[in-house]
Every structure is written in structure tokens, then in C-alpha cells.
CSV table of C-alpha atoms in Angstrom, one decimal:
chain,number,residue,atom,x,y,z
W,1,MET,CA,135.9,-66.0,20.3
W,2,THR,CA,138.6,-67.0,22.6
W,3,ASP,CA,139.8,-70.5,23.3
W,4,ALA,CA,138.7,-70.2,26.6
W,5,MET,CA,135.2,-69.9,25.3
W,6,VAL,CA,132.1,-71.1,27.5
W,7,LYS,CA,130.9,-74.2,26.0
W,8,PRO,CA,127.6,-73.7,24.0
W,9,THR,CA,125.2,-76.3,25.8
W,10,GLU,CA,123.9,-79.1,23.4
W,11,ALA,CA,120.3,-77.0,23.1
W,12,GLU,CA,121.7,-73.9,22.0
W,13,ILE,CA,123.3,-76.2,19.4
W,14,TRP,CA,120.7,-77.4,18.2
W,15,GLN,CA,119.0,-74.5,17.9
W,16,TRP,CA,121.9,-73.3,15.3
W,17,LEU,CA,121.5,-76.4,13.6
W,18,ASP,CA,117.7,-75.8,13.3
W,19,ALA,CA,118.9,-72.9,10.9
W,20,VAL,CA,120.7,-75.2,8.3
W,21,PRO,CA,118.4,-75.7,5.6
W,22,ASP,CA,118.4,-78.9,3.8
W,23,PRO,CA,120.0,-78.4,0.5
W,24,GLU,CA,117.2,-79.8,-1.6
W,25,ILE,CA,114.4,-78.6,0.3
W,26,PRO,CA,115.8,-75.4,1.6
W,27,VAL,CA,112.0,-74.5,3.7
W,28,ILE,CA,113.0,-77.3,6.2
W,29,SER,CA,116.1,-77.7,8.3
W,30,VAL,CA,118.5,-80.6,8.8
W,31,VAL,CA,117.2,-81.2,12.2
W,32,ASP,CA,113.5,-80.9,10.6
W,33,LEU,CA,114.5,-83.8,8.3
W,34,GLY,CA,115.5,-85.9,11.6
W,35,ILE,CA,119.2,-86.5,9.7
W,36,VAL,CA,120.7,-85.0,13.2
W,37,ARG,CA,120.6,-87.8,15.4
W,38,ASP,CA,122.6,-86.6,18.6
W,39,VAL,CA,124.9,-83.9,19.5
W,40,LYS,CA,127.4,-84.3,22.4
W,41,TRP,CA,130.4,-82.8,23.8
W,42,GLU,CA,133.6,-85.3,24.0
W,43,GLY,CA,135.9,-83.6,26.1
W,44,ASP,CA,136.1,-80.4,24.4
W,45,THR,CA,135.1,-81.8,20.7
W,46,LEU,CA,131.8,-81.4,19.6
W,47,VAL,CA,130.5,-84.7,18.2
W,48,VAL,CA,127.3,-84.3,15.6
W,49,PHE,CA,125.8,-87.6,14.5
W,50,VAL,CA,124.2,-87.8,11.3
W,51,THR,CA,122.1,-90.2,9.6
W,52,PRO,CA,121.5,-90.2,6.0
W,53,THR,CA,118.3,-90.5,4.1
W,54,TYR,CA,119.2,-92.7,1.1
W,55,SER,CA,122.6,-94.3,1.2
W,56,GLY,CA,123.3,-92.6,-2.4
W,57,CYS,CA,121.7,-89.1,-1.4
W,58,PRO,CA,124.3,-86.6,-3.0
W,59,ALA,CA,123.1,-84.0,-0.8
W,60,THR,CA,124.7,-86.0,2.4
W,61,GLY,CA,128.3,-84.4,1.7
W,62,ILE,CA,126.9,-81.3,1.0
W,63,ILE,CA,125.0,-81.4,4.4
W,64,SER,CA,128.0,-82.4,6.5
W,65,MET,CA,129.4,-79.4,5.0
W,66,ASP,CA,126.9,-76.9,5.8
W,67,ILE,CA,126.7,-78.2,9.4
W,68,GLU,CA,130.3,-78.0,9.5
W,69,THR,CA,130.5,-74.3,8.2
W,70,ALA,CA,127.4,-73.3,10.4
W,71,LEU,CA,129.0,-74.3,13.5
W,72,ARG,CA,132.5,-73.4,12.9
W,73,ASP,CA,130.8,-69.6,12.2
W,74,ARG,CA,129.6,-70.1,15.9
W,75,GLY,CA,133.1,-70.3,17.3
W,76,ILE,CA,133.2,-74.0,17.5
W,77,LYS,CA,136.9,-75.3,17.0
W,78,LYS,CA,136.9,-79.0,17.5
W,79,LEU,CA,134.0,-80.6,15.4
W,80,ASP,CA,133.5,-84.2,14.6
W,81,ILE,CA,130.6,-85.0,12.1
W,82,ARG,CA,129.9,-88.7,12.2
W,83,VAL,CA,127.7,-90.8,10.1
W,84,LYS,CA,125.6,-93.0,11.7
W,85,ILE,CA,123.5,-95.5,9.6
W,86,ALA,CA,121.9,-97.8,12.5
W,87,PRO,CA,119.1,-97.2,13.3
W,88,ALA,CA,118.3,-96.4,9.3
W,89,TRP,CA,116.8,-93.3,8.4
W,90,THR,CA,112.6,-93.2,8.7
W,91,THR,CA,110.3,-90.5,7.5
W,92,ASP,CA,108.9,-90.9,11.2
W,93,TRP,CA,111.6,-88.6,12.1
W,94,LEU,CA,110.5,-85.8,10.2
W,95,SER,CA,109.1,-83.0,12.5
W,96,ASP,CA,105.5,-81.7,12.6
W,97,LYS,CA,107.3,-78.4,11.4
W,98,GLY,CA,109.0,-79.9,8.6
W,99,ARG,CA,106.0,-81.6,7.6
W,100,THR,CA,103.9,-78.1,7.5
W,101,GLU,CA,106.7,-76.1,5.5
W,102,MET,CA,107.2,-79.0,3.1
W,103,GLU,CA,103.8,-78.8,2.0
W,104,LYS,CA,103.6,-75.2,1.7
W,105,PHE,CA,106.6,-75.3,-0.4
W,106,GLY,CA,104.5,-77.8,-2.7
W,107,ILE,CA,105.8,-81.3,-2.0
W,108,ALA,CA,103.1,-83.6,-0.4
W,109,PRO,CA,104.8,-84.9,2.9
W,110,PRO,CA,104.8,-88.5,3.6
W,111,SER,CA,102.0,-90.3,4.9
W,112,PRO,CA,101.9,-94.4,5.9
W,113,ALA,CA,98.9,-94.9,3.3
W,114,ALA,CA,101.6,-95.0,1.0
W,115,GLY,CA,100.4,-92.3,-1.1
W,116,PRO,CA,100.1,-88.5,-0.6
W,117,GLU,CA,96.6,-87.8,1.1
W,118,ARG,CA,96.1,-84.7,-0.9
W,119,CYS,CA,97.5,-82.3,-3.5
W,120,PRO,CA,99.7,-79.6,-2.2
W,121,HIS,CA,98.6,-76.9,-4.5
W,122,CYS,CA,94.7,-77.4,-4.6
W,123,GLY,CA,94.3,-79.8,-1.6
W,124,GLY,CA,92.4,-82.3,-3.9
W,125,ALA,CA,92.3,-86.1,-3.1
W,126,ASP,CA,91.8,-87.6,-6.7
W,127,LEU,CA,95.3,-88.5,-7.4
W,128,GLU,CA,97.4,-90.7,-9.5
W,129,LYS,CA,100.9,-91.9,-9.5
W,130,LEU,CA,103.2,-90.8,-12.4
W,131,SER,CA,106.2,-92.5,-11.0
W,132,GLN,CA,107.9,-94.2,-8.2
W,133,PHE,CA,111.0,-91.7,-8.4
W,134,GLY,CA,111.2,-88.2,-8.6
W,135,SER,CA,114.0,-85.2,-8.7
W,136,THR,CA,115.6,-87.0,-5.7
W,137,PRO,CA,115.7,-90.2,-4.2
W,138,CYS,CA,113.4,-89.5,-1.6
W,139,LYS,CA,110.4,-88.3,-3.9
W,140,ALA,CA,108.0,-89.9,-6.2
W,141,GLN,CA,106.2,-87.9,-8.8
W,142,TRP,CA,102.4,-87.6,-8.5
W,143,ARG,CA,99.2,-85.7,-10.2
W,144,CYS,CA,96.3,-83.9,-9.0
W,145,LYS,CA,93.5,-85.0,-11.5
W,146,GLY,CA,91.8,-81.9,-10.1
W,147,CYS,CA,94.1,-79.1,-10.8
W,148,LEU,CA,96.0,-81.4,-13.3
W,149,GLU,CA,99.6,-80.2,-11.3
W,150,PRO,CA,102.5,-82.8,-11.1
W,151,PHE,CA,104.0,-82.6,-7.8
W,152,ASP,CA,106.5,-84.6,-5.5
W,153,TYR,CA,105.6,-86.6,-2.8
W,154,PHE,CA,108.1,-87.6,0.0
W,155,LYS,CA,108.1,-91.2,0.2
W,156,CYS,CA,107.5,-93.2,3.3
W,157,ILE,CA,110.5,-95.1,4.2
O,1,MET,CA,140.3,-119.5,4.8
O,2,THR,CA,139.8,-117.4,8.0
O,3,ARG,CA,136.6,-116.1,9.1
O,4,ASP,CA,137.4,-112.7,8.2
O,5,GLU,CA,138.9,-114.0,4.9
O,6,ALA,CA,135.6,-115.3,3.9
O,7,LEU,CA,133.6,-111.9,4.9
O,8,PHE,CA,135.7,-110.0,2.8
O,9,GLU,CA,134.9,-112.4,-0.2
O,10,PHE,CA,131.2,-112.3,1.2
O,11,LEU,CA,131.1,-108.2,1.5
O,12,LEU,CA,132.9,-107.9,-2.0
O,13,ARG,CA,130.0,-110.2,-3.7
O,14,LEU,CA,127.3,-107.9,-2.2
O,15,GLY,CA,129.4,-104.8,-3.1
O,16,ASP,CA,130.3,-105.7,-6.4
O,17,ASN,CA,126.8,-106.7,-7.2
O,18,THR,CA,125.4,-103.4,-6.5
O,19,LEU,CA,128.3,-101.5,-8.4
O,20,ILE,CA,128.0,-103.4,-11.4
O,21,LEU,CA,124.4,-103.3,-11.7
O,22,GLY,CA,124.5,-99.6,-10.6
O,23,HIS,CA,126.9,-99.0,-13.2
O,24,ARG,CA,125.2,-100.8,-15.9
O,25,VAL,CA,121.7,-99.0,-14.7
O,26,SER,CA,123.1,-95.5,-14.8
O,27,GLU,CA,124.3,-96.6,-18.5
O,28,TRP,CA,120.6,-95.5,-19.5
O,29,CYS,CA,121.0,-91.6,-17.9
O,30,GLY,CA,119.7,-89.3,-20.5
O,31,HIS,CA,118.6,-92.2,-22.9
O,32,ALA,CA,115.4,-93.9,-21.2
O,33,PRO,CA,112.2,-93.6,-23.3
O,34,VAL,CA,110.6,-91.2,-21.0
O,35,LEU,CA,111.7,-88.6,-18.5
O,36,GLU,CA,110.0,-90.3,-15.8
O,37,GLU,CA,111.9,-93.7,-16.7
O,38,ASP,CA,114.9,-91.9,-17.2
O,39,ILE,CA,115.1,-90.5,-13.3
O,40,ALA,CA,113.7,-93.8,-12.1
O,41,LEU,CA,116.8,-95.5,-13.8
O,42,ALA,CA,119.3,-93.0,-12.4
O,43,ASN,CA,117.7,-92.9,-9.2
O,44,THR,CA,117.9,-96.8,-8.9
O,45,ALA,CA,121.5,-96.6,-10.0
O,46,LEU,CA,122.0,-93.9,-7.4
O,47,ASP,CA,120.8,-96.1,-4.6
O,48,LEU,CA,122.8,-98.8,-5.6
O,49,ILE,CA,126.2,-97.1,-5.7
O,50,GLY,CA,125.3,-95.8,-2.4
O,51,GLN,CA,125.0,-99.1,-1.1
O,52,THR,CA,128.4,-100.4,-2.7
O,53,GLN,CA,130.0,-97.5,-1.0
O,54,MET,CA,128.9,-99.2,2.3
O,55,TRP,CA,129.6,-102.6,1.3
O,56,LEU,CA,132.8,-102.1,-0.1
O,57,GLY,CA,133.8,-99.8,2.5
O,58,LEU,CA,133.5,-102.5,5.2
O,59,ALA,CA,135.1,-104.8,3.1
O,60,ALA,CA,138.0,-102.6,3.0
O,61,GLU,CA,137.8,-102.2,6.7
O,62,VAL,CA,137.6,-106.2,7.2
O,63,GLU,CA,140.4,-106.8,4.7
O,64,GLY,CA,142.7,-104.4,6.5
O,65,LYS,CA,145.3,-103.7,3.8
O,66,GLY,CA,144.9,-100.1,3.9
O,67,ARG,CA,142.5,-100.3,0.7
O,68,ASP,CA,139.2,-98.3,0.5
O,69,ALA,CA,136.0,-98.4,-1.0
O,70,ASP,CA,137.1,-96.4,-4.1
O,71,LYS,CA,140.3,-98.7,-4.7
O,72,LEU,CA,137.9,-101.8,-4.4
O,73,ALA,CA,135.8,-100.3,-7.1
O,74,PHE,CA,138.5,-99.0,-9.6
O,75,LEU,CA,141.8,-100.4,-9.0
O,76,ARG,CA,140.8,-104.3,-9.2
O,77,ASP,CA,140.7,-106.2,-12.6
O,78,ALA,CA,137.5,-108.4,-14.2
O,79,TRP,CA,139.2,-111.5,-12.4
O,80,ASP,CA,138.8,-109.7,-8.9
O,81,PHE,CA,135.2,-109.2,-9.3
O,82,ARG,CA,132.7,-111.2,-7.3
O,83,ASN,CA,129.3,-110.0,-8.8
O,84,LEU,CA,126.8,-112.5,-10.2
O,85,LEU,CA,126.8,-112.9,-14.0
O,86,LEU,CA,123.2,-111.5,-13.9
O,87,VAL,CA,124.4,-108.1,-13.2
O,88,GLU,CA,127.0,-107.9,-16.1
O,89,MET,CA,124.7,-108.9,-18.7
O,90,PRO,CA,124.3,-106.1,-21.2
O,91,ASN,CA,121.2,-103.6,-21.0
O,92,GLY,CA,119.9,-104.7,-24.2
O,93,ASP,CA,116.6,-103.3,-24.6
O,94,PHE,CA,114.4,-101.3,-22.0
O,95,GLY,CA,112.5,-104.4,-21.2
O,96,GLN,CA,115.9,-106.6,-20.7
O,97,THR,CA,116.7,-104.0,-18.5
O,98,LEU,CA,113.8,-103.9,-16.3
O,99,MET,CA,113.6,-107.9,-16.3
O,100,ARG,CA,117.4,-108.2,-15.2
O,101,GLN,CA,116.4,-105.5,-12.5
O,102,PHE,CA,112.9,-107.5,-11.5
O,103,LEU,CA,115.3,-110.6,-11.3
O,104,PHE,CA,117.9,-109.1,-9.3
O,105,ASP,CA,115.3,-107.1,-7.0
O,106,ALA,CA,113.5,-110.0,-6.1
O,107,TRP,CA,116.7,-111.9,-5.0
O,108,HIS,CA,118.3,-108.7,-3.4
O,109,SER,CA,114.8,-107.9,-1.2
O,110,VAL,CA,114.8,-111.6,0.2
O,111,LEU,CA,118.6,-111.5,0.9
O,112,LEU,CA,118.5,-108.4,2.4
O,113,GLY,CA,115.8,-109.5,4.5
O,114,ARG,CA,117.7,-112.3,5.9
O,115,LEU,CA,121.0,-110.3,6.6
O,116,MET,CA,119.0,-107.7,8.6
O,117,THR,CA,119.2,-110.3,11.6
O,118,SER,CA,123.3,-110.8,10.9
O,119,SER,CA,125.2,-111.8,13.8
O,120,ASP,CA,127.5,-109.1,12.4
O,121,GLU,CA,126.3,-105.7,13.5
O,122,ARG,CA,127.9,-103.9,10.8
O,123,VAL,CA,126.2,-106.0,8.2
O,124,ALA,CA,122.6,-106.1,9.7
O,125,ALA,CA,122.8,-102.3,9.8
O,126,ILE,CA,123.8,-101.7,6.2
O,127,ALA,CA,121.3,-104.7,5.5
O,128,ALA,CA,118.4,-102.5,6.9
O,129,LYS,CA,119.2,-99.2,5.4
O,130,ALA,CA,119.5,-100.6,1.6
O,131,SER,CA,116.3,-103.2,2.3
O,132,LYS,CA,114.2,-99.9,2.6
O,133,GLU,CA,115.5,-98.6,-0.9
O,134,VAL,CA,115.4,-101.9,-2.6
O,135,THR,CA,111.6,-102.6,-1.6
O,136,TYR,CA,111.1,-99.6,-3.6
O,137,HIS,CA,113.2,-101.0,-6.4
O,138,LEU,CA,111.1,-104.2,-6.2
O,139,GLU,CA,108.0,-102.4,-6.5
O,140,ARG,CA,108.7,-100.6,-9.5
O,141,SER,CA,110.4,-103.3,-11.5
O,142,ALA,CA,107.8,-105.8,-11.4
O,143,ASP,CA,105.2,-103.1,-12.1
O,144,THR,CA,106.8,-102.4,-15.1
O,145,VAL,CA,107.6,-106.3,-15.9
O,146,VAL,CA,103.9,-106.7,-15.6
O,147,GLY,CA,102.9,-103.4,-17.3
O,148,LEU,CA,105.3,-104.6,-20.5
O,149,GLY,CA,104.4,-108.3,-20.3
O,150,ASP,CA,100.8,-107.8,-20.4
O,151,GLY,CA,101.4,-105.2,-22.7
O,152,THR,CA,100.9,-105.1,-26.5
O,153,GLU,CA,101.9,-108.0,-28.6
O,154,GLU,CA,105.3,-106.5,-29.1
O,155,SER,CA,106.3,-105.8,-25.8
O,156,HIS,CA,104.9,-109.0,-24.5
O,157,ALA,CA,107.4,-110.5,-27.1
O,158,ARG,CA,110.4,-108.7,-25.8
O,159,MET,CA,109.5,-109.7,-22.3
O,160,GLN,CA,109.4,-113.1,-22.8
O,161,ALA,CA,112.5,-113.1,-25.1
O,162,ALA,CA,114.2,-111.0,-22.1
O,163,LEU,CA,113.2,-113.7,-19.5
O,164,ASP,CA,114.4,-116.3,-21.8
O,165,TYR,CA,117.8,-114.5,-22.3
O,166,LEU,CA,117.9,-113.9,-18.3
O,167,TRP,CA,116.9,-116.7,-16.7
O,168,PRO,CA,120.0,-119.1,-17.1
O,169,TYR,CA,121.7,-116.6,-14.9
O,170,VAL,CA,119.4,-116.9,-12.0
O,171,GLY,CA,120.8,-120.3,-11.0
O,172,GLU,CA,123.7,-118.7,-9.5
O,173,MET,CA,122.3,-117.0,-6.9
O,174,PHE,CA,121.3,-119.9,-5.1
O,175,ARG,CA,124.5,-122.0,-5.3
O,176,SER,CA,126.5,-122.5,-2.3
O,177,ASP,CA,130.2,-122.5,-1.7
O,178,PRO,CA,132.9,-122.6,0.9
O,179,VAL,CA,132.7,-118.6,1.8
O,180,ASP,CA,128.9,-119.3,2.0
O,181,ALA,CA,129.4,-122.1,4.3
O,182,GLU,CA,131.9,-119.9,6.4
O,183,MET,CA,129.3,-116.9,6.6
O,184,VAL,CA,126.6,-119.5,7.8
O,185,ALA,CA,128.8,-121.2,10.3
O,186,ALA,CA,129.0,-117.7,11.7
O,187,GLY,CA,125.6,-116.8,11.6
O,188,ILE,CA,126.6,-114.0,9.3
O,189,ALA,CA,124.5,-114.9,6.5
O,190,PRO,CA,122.1,-117.4,5.0
O,191,ASP,CA,122.7,-120.4,2.9
O,192,PRO,CA,121.8,-119.3,-0.5
O,193,ALA,CA,119.8,-122.1,-1.4
O,194,SER,CA,117.4,-121.3,1.5
O,195,LEU,CA,116.3,-118.1,-0.4
O,196,ARG,CA,115.0,-120.1,-3.4
O,197,GLU,CA,111.9,-120.7,-2.0
O,198,GLU,CA,110.9,-117.2,-1.5
O,199,PHE,CA,112.4,-116.1,-4.4
O,200,ASP,CA,110.4,-118.4,-6.4
O,201,GLY,CA,107.0,-117.1,-4.9
O,202,ILE,CA,107.7,-113.3,-5.6
O,203,VAL,CA,108.9,-114.1,-9.5
O,204,SER,CA,106.1,-117.0,-10.2
O,205,ARG,CA,103.4,-114.3,-8.8
O,206,VAL,CA,104.7,-111.6,-10.8
O,207,LEU,CA,105.6,-113.1,-13.8
O,208,THR,CA,102.2,-115.4,-14.1
O,209,GLU,CA,100.4,-111.6,-13.8
O,210,ALA,CA,102.9,-110.5,-16.5
O,211,THR,CA,101.5,-113.4,-18.9
O,212,LEU,CA,105.0,-114.8,-18.8
O,213,GLU,CA,106.4,-118.2,-19.2
O,214,ILE,CA,109.3,-119.3,-16.9
O,215,PRO,CA,111.8,-121.0,-19.3
O,216,ALA,CA,111.5,-125.0,-18.5
O,217,SER,CA,115.3,-125.8,-18.6
O,218,SER,CA,117.0,-125.6,-15.2
O,219,PHE,CA,120.2,-124.9,-17.0
O,220,GLY,CA,122.5,-122.4,-15.0
O,221,HIS,CA,125.7,-120.3,-15.9
O,222,LYS,CA,128.0,-119.8,-13.1
O,223,GLY,CA,131.3,-118.2,-12.3
O,224,GLY,CA,130.6,-114.8,-11.6
O,225,LYS,CA,130.5,-114.6,-7.1
O,226,ASP,CA,133.5,-116.8,-7.1
O,227,GLY,CA,135.5,-115.0,-10.0
O,228,SER,CA,136.3,-118.2,-12.0
O,229,PHE,CA,134.7,-117.1,-15.1
O,230,HIS,CA,133.0,-113.9,-15.9
O,231,THR,CA,131.1,-113.1,-19.1
O,232,GLU,CA,133.1,-110.8,-21.8
O,233,HIS,CA,130.8,-108.1,-20.7
O,234,LEU,CA,132.2,-107.5,-17.4
O,235,GLY,CA,136.0,-106.2,-18.8
O,236,HIS,CA,134.4,-103.7,-21.7
O,237,LEU,CA,132.1,-102.3,-18.2
O,238,LEU,CA,135.2,-101.7,-16.3
O,239,SER,CA,137.1,-100.2,-19.0
O,240,THR,CA,134.8,-97.5,-19.1
O,241,MET,CA,134.1,-97.4,-15.3
O,242,GLN,CA,137.6,-97.5,-14.2
O,243,TRP,CA,139.1,-95.5,-17.2
O,244,LEU,CA,139.8,-92.2,-15.4
O,245,GLN,CA,141.4,-93.5,-12.0
O,246,ARG,CA,143.4,-95.7,-14.7
O,247,ALA,CA,144.4,-93.3,-16.6
O,248,TYR,CA,145.3,-90.4,-13.9
O,249,PRO,CA,145.5,-92.5,-11.0
O,250,GLY,CA,144.8,-90.9,-7.9
O,251,CYS,CA,142.8,-88.0,-9.3
O,252,GLU,CA,140.4,-86.3,-7.4
O,253,TRP,CA,138.0,-83.2,-7.8
């Protein structure tokens, strides 16, 4: 692409970002996860606002790098990824598509009932919490008493 | 002391609490009694270190002397740390670690709740973020304190011993000094003493359920948050935590 490229529209950029997988849950995109908060042009610089899920989440750095790589591959030359902590990230920002994909992947999506609605493996509703924390800061460990399989639950925050 | 100097001190207190406790809790990584607890402790430590980056990052910005969160964490000596004595206390057994965590979480959750309405937007934003994580920390540490306190004879005895050992470090959380007075005047933070009632409510509810008795003595150690008198334990912790940056200054990977 030449320097005189036509600026991609913000809608196009959102589409490109929707193809960037979350490094921990690769079946959902960083857009599904709700951590890309805004995309805008400031002159000829593209600014992407990213909100971390958990303050210590080690994936945050990787996500910024993946976003940068994806946009550079599309020919974006001037890019500024800014971390925005307020308003704080909430699981309400998870897209419906993301929730569905997550469950198919074997992770129960967040639920306002403060626990999973059903087992992502067998759909059973007789569940027990094993631990408040799971394989990443955003997840807890639960087990289905029906199929006896443990599973991750994406915590509601 | 200017307002920014007081704010810098106040932010160091917040960041040093989470840094030192985060490091302490991370010492359990690979050593906890069961896998789930190991993961939970590591995740709690991770949250605390993440919060540290925000608090110390803001402290460095307010100070304006070209330092950053890493320099503040790795290149200060014991007397420059501003954490509560409670968080530098050794882990002891698993019960003592969780009792320390519970006492800290109860106070931390009340404090962050108040800081969410701070007149300083940067402080309010970090508090809002951290508060969500700390809600989970408190839920878990309180559950564990109840489980072990109201558990076997052995676990009960150990939890009571942990409470007796740690209780004298609780009072420091609620002591005010000129830094706090300046923060109150600026509407940035609440008076520490004003957090006591809510803290006592949480602690007495949980400890009663855990069948544990709060020690009668109100004697309290102090000297951590103003840096005047840390325990011998902090230096040992720092020598491990800061070793790499001391031995290889500026080392990155």
C-alpha cells in the first residue's frame, strides 16, 4: 500500500479487529471480549483504545501486540494503542457471538446469577464450585455433578 | 509538604501494600496444599501485582522525576517502602497466609469502595478497576477462614493462633497522619479511622462464623505506612524480589 492510501473506515477496522483472536480463548475475538473500546483516526494516526480485563492479566500485552500486527499487516503505518482503564471492563461487554462460541469451546459464559447456568459439556444444571479461581484470572473452576466433568466458568465482573 | 508530595506518599502506600502482599502470596506458587489453592493464590498475587503497576505508575507520574513503576518497585530500599506491616509478615502456614489475606481484603475492599468517589479521577478509576478484583479476593479468603476456623480441631487451633499473631497489625490500617489529613482535605481519600466501622462489621461477622475469637488487646504495631519502622522481614523479602535488578541493573527480557 502506498503512503497515499485511502484511509480505511472505522467500520473496516472493527471488522479486521474482529478477526484477531483472544490469546487465551482463541475461539472468540478481542472485539467479542469487549476489550477494544474505540477506534478513531487522529489525523493520519489510527488510535485504538484497549481496556484490560484484569489489571494483572498477562495476556494484555500480547493482545496489544496481536492488534498491532494485524493492523500493520493491513497497511496501517501510524498506530497508537492506548490503554484505557475507566470505565472498568465488565463481562457485560462480551458479545452474544462471543458468549455462544465460548460455551461451545467448553467455557461457561458469565451469568448474573454469580455462577454458571449450565454445564457447557452436557447442559446439566446440578453444578458445584471447585474454586473461585481458574486457569486465568477471569475464570473460576466448577464441576458438573451430572457428567462429573470439571469446567471453566468465565466470572461475572 | 505540598499536595502532590502528599499524594505521592499516599500512592506509594497503596502500591507498596499490593506489591509486598502480591510478592508474599506469590511465594506459595508451586507449594500450596492442593492445585486449586495454588492457582487461586497465584491469581490473587497476579491481581495485586497488576494493581501495583497502576498505583506505582501513577505515583511515578505524580512525582515527575522520571521514575516509573519498575524503578519504584525494584530500586528502593526497605526504609522507602510505605506498606502496612501486616502485608510484610511471613506466610507461616496456609492458614496464617489466608488469615492475613482476609484481614487485608476486608480493609482493602472498604478502602477501594471509598476511593471510587475520589476527587482525583485517576485514583477513582484505578480503585473502580481494583475493587472488582478485590470483591473476589474477599469472598474467597472469608470462605477459607470460615472453612478452616470452623473445621477440625487442628485447623481451628491454627487459625486462632494466626489471628492472635496478626491482630496486633490491624490497628495500623486505621491510624491517620499528616499525609492522610492532606488527602482528606483534598477530597482524594477518606480518613483511615472512618473505615473502621465497616471493617469491624465484616470481620466480626466472618470470624464469628469461623468460631474464632478476636483478641481482647487493642495493642497495635505501627511504622510501616510512614516507613519509620518496618519489621526485619521486609529486607529479606526485598533481597529476593529485587535481586535481579540489583545484580544486573536495567536488565530486561
